[in-house]
CSV table of C-alpha atoms in Angstrom, one decimal:
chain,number,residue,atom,x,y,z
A,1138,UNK,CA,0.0,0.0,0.0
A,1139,UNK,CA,1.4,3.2,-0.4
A,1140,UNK,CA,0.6,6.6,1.1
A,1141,UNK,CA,0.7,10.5,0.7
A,1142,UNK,CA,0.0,13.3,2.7
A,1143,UNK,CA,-3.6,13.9,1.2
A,1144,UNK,CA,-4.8,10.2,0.2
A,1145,UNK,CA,-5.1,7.2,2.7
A,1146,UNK,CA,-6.4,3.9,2.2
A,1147,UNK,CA,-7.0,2.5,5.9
A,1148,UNK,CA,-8.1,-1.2,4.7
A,1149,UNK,CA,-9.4,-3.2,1.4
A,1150,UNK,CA,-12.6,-1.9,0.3
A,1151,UNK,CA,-12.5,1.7,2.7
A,1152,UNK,CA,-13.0,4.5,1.0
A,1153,UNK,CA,-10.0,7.0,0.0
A,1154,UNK,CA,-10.4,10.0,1.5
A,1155,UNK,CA,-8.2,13.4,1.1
A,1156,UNK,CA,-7.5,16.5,2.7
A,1157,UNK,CA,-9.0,17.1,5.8
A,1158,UNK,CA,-10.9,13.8,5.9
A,1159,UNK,CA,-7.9,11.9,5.7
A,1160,UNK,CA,-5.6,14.1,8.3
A,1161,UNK,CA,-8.5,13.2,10.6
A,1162,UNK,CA,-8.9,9.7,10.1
A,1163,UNK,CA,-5.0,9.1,10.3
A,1164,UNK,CA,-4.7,11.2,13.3
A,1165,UNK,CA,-7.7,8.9,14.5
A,1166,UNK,CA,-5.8,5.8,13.5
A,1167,UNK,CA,-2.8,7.0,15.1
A,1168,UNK,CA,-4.3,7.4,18.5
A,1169,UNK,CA,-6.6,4.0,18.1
A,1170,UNK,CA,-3.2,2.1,17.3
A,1171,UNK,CA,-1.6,3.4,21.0
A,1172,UNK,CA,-4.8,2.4,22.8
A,1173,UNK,CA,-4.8,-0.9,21.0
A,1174,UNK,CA,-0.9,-1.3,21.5
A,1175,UNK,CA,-1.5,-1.2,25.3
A,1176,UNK,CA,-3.1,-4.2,25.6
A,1177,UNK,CA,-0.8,-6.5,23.5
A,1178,UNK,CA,0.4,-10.0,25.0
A,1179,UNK,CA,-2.5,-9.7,27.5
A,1180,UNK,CA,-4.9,-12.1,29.1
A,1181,UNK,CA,-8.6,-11.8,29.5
A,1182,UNK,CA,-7.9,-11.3,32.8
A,1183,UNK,CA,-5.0,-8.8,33.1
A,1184,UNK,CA,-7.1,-6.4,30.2
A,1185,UNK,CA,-9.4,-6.5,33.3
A,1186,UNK,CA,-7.4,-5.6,36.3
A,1187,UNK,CA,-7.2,-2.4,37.7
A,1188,UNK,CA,-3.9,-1.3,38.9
A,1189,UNK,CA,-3.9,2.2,39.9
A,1190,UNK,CA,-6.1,3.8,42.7
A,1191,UNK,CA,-9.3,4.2,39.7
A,1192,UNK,CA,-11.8,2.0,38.4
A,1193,UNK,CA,-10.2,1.5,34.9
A,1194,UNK,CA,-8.9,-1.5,33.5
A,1195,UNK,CA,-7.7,-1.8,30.2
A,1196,UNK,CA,-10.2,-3.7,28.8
A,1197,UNK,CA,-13.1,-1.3,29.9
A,1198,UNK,CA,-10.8,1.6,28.3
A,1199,UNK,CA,-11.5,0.1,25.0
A,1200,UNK,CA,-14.9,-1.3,25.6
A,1201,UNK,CA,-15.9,2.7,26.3
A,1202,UNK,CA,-14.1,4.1,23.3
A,1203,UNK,CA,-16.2,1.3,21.3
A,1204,UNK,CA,-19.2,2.6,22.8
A,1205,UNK,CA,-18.0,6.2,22.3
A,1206,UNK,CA,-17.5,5.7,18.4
A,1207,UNK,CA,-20.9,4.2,18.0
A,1208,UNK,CA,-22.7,6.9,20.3
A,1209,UNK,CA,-21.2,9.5,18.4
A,1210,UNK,CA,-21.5,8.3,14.9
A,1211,UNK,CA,-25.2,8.0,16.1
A,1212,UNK,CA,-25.4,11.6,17.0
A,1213,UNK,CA,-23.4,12.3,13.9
A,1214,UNK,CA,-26.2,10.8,11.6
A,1215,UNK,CA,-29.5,11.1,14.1
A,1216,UNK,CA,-28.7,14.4,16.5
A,1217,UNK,CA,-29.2,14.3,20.1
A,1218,UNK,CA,-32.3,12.1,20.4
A,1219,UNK,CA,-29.4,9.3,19.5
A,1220,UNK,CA,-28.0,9.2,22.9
A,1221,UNK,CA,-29.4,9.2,26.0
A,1222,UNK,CA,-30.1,12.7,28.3
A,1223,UNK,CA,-27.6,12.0,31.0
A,1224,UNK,CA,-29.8,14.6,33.2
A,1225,UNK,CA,-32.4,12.1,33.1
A,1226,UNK,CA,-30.7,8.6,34.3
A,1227,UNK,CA,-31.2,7.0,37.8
A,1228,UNK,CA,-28.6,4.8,39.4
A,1229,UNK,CA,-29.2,2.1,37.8
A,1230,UNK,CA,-28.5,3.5,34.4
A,1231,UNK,CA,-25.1,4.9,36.0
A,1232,UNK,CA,-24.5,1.5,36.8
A,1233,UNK,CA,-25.1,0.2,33.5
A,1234,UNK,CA,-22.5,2.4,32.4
A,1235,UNK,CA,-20.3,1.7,34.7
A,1236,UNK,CA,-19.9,-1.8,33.3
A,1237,UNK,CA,-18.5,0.1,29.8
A,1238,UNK,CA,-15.5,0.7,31.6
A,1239,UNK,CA,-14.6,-2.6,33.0
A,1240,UNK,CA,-14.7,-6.6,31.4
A,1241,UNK,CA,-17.5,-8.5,32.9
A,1242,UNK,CA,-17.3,-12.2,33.2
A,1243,UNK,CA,-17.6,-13.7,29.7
A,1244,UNK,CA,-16.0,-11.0,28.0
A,1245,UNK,CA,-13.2,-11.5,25.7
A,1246,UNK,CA,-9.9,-9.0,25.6
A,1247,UNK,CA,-10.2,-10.3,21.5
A,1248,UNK,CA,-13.8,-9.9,22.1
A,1249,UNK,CA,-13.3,-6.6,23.0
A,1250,UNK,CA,-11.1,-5.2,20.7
A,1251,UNK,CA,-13.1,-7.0,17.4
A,1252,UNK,CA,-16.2,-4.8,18.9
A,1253,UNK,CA,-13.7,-1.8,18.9
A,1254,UNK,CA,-12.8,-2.7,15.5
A,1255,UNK,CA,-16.5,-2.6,13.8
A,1256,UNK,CA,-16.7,0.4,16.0
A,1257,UNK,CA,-13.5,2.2,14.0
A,1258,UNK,CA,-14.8,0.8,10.4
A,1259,UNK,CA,-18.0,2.3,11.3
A,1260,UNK,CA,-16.7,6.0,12.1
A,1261,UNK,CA,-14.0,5.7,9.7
A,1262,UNK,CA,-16.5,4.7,6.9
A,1263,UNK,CA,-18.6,7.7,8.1
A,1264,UNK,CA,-16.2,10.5,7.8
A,1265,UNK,CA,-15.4,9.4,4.6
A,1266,UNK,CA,-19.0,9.5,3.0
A,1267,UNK,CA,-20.4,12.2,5.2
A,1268,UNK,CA,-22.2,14.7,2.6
A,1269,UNK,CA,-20.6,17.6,5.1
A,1270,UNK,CA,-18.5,17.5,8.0
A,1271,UNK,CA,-20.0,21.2,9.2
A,1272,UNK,CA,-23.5,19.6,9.5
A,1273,UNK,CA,-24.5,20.0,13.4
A,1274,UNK,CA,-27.1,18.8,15.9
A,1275,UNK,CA,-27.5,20.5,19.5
A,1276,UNK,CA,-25.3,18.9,22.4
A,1277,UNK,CA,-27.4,15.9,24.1
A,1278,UNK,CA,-28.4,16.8,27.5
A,1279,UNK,CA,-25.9,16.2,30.2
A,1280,UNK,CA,-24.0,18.0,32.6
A,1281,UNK,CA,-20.3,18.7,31.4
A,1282,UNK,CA,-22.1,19.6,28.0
A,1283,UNK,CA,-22.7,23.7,27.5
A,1284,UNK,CA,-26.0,24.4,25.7
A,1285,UNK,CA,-24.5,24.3,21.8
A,1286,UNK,CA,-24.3,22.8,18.9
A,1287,UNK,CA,-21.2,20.4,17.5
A,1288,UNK,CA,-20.6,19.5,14.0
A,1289,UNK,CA,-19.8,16.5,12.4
A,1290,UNK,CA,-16.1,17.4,12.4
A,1291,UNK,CA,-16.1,18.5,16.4
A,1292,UNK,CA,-17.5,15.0,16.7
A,1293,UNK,CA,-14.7,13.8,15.4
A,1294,UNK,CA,-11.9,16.2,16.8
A,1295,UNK,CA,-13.9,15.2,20.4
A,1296,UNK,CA,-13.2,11.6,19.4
A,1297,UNK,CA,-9.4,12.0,18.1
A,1298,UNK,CA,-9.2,13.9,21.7
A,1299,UNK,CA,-10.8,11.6,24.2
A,1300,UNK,CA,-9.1,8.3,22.2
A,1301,UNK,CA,-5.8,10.4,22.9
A,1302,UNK,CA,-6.5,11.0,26.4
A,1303,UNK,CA,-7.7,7.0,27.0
A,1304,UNK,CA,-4.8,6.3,25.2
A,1305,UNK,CA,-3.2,8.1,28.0
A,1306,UNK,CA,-4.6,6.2,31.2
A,1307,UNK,CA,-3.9,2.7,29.4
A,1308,UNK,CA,-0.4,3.5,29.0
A,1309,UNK,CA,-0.4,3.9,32.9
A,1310,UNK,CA,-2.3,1.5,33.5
A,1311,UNK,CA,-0.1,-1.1,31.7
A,1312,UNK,CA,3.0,0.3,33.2
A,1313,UNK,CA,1.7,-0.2,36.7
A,1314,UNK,CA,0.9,-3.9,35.4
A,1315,UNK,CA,3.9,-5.1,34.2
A,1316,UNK,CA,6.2,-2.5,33.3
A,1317,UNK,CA,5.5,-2.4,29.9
A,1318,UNK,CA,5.1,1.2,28.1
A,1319,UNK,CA,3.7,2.1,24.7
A,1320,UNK,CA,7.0,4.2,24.2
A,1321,UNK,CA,10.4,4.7,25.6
């Protein structure tokens, strides 16, 4: 495969995409890959421990990024009444969500990172046949959300970010596993 600075090719049968579309998706890529990285030559149950003083495991980090891709691609295509008004849930749908950021018995680290996977194809796919990254939906309800709009592309810049920053914790969380770091 070869590559320039204004056409990628992710994988067979993607879409090429230029310009802005493609810095995006690479930079995406780019930040996906470190997550992912984290968790190589693990076992279902080390993608699951915690090892710092939080709740996170590595497993759950990718499990919520998953869910974050689909949830936004949703609001992407559907606006806010694609996700749910986080003013509105009771405990038990904190709970729920909870479980996104850890592995529950019967769950799979290669489980977990096909389901991240089909979560990537599906926004990658998106950005490259979106009629218009500047389309934008009003912010769903929740608290850390100002009442605004987002476009399509601050979807995605929120996505690049927030993989970046999960990225982040993983790294650490390895570390304090078994010493292993993503670089250095």
């Amino acid at each position: 495969m070869t590559f320039d600075e204004t056409t990628t090719r992710d994988r067979a049968g993607a879409p090429a995409v230029t310009g802005e579309r493609a810095d995006l998706l690479e930079t995406l890529a780019k930040h996906r890959h470190f997550l992912r990285f984290t968790t190589r030559d693990l076992t279902d149950e080390q993608a699951g421990l915690r090892t710092t003083a939080g709740d996170l495991c590595l497993g759950g980090l990718i499990k919520h990024m998953a869910a974050g891709e689909r949830s936004w691609g949703d609001f992407i295509l559907n606006g806010p009444s694609a996700m749910r008004d986080f003013t509105a849930m009771t405990e038990a749908d904190w709970a729920r969500r909870a479980d996104e950021f850890r592995m529950l018995p019967g769950e799979t680290l290669a489980g977990v990172l096909a389901d991240y996977d089909e979560a990537a194809r599906r926004t990658d796919d998106l950005v490259a046949t979106l009629p218009d990254l500047g389309a934008s939906w009003p912010l769903p309800k929740a608290p850390w959300f100002e009442d605004t709009h987002w476009s399509a592309r601050r979807v995605l810049l929120h996505l690049i970010a927030e993989t970046a920053q999960h990225a982040g914790h993983a790294d650490i969380i390895r570390e304090s596993l078994d010493g292993a770091k993503s670089m250095g």
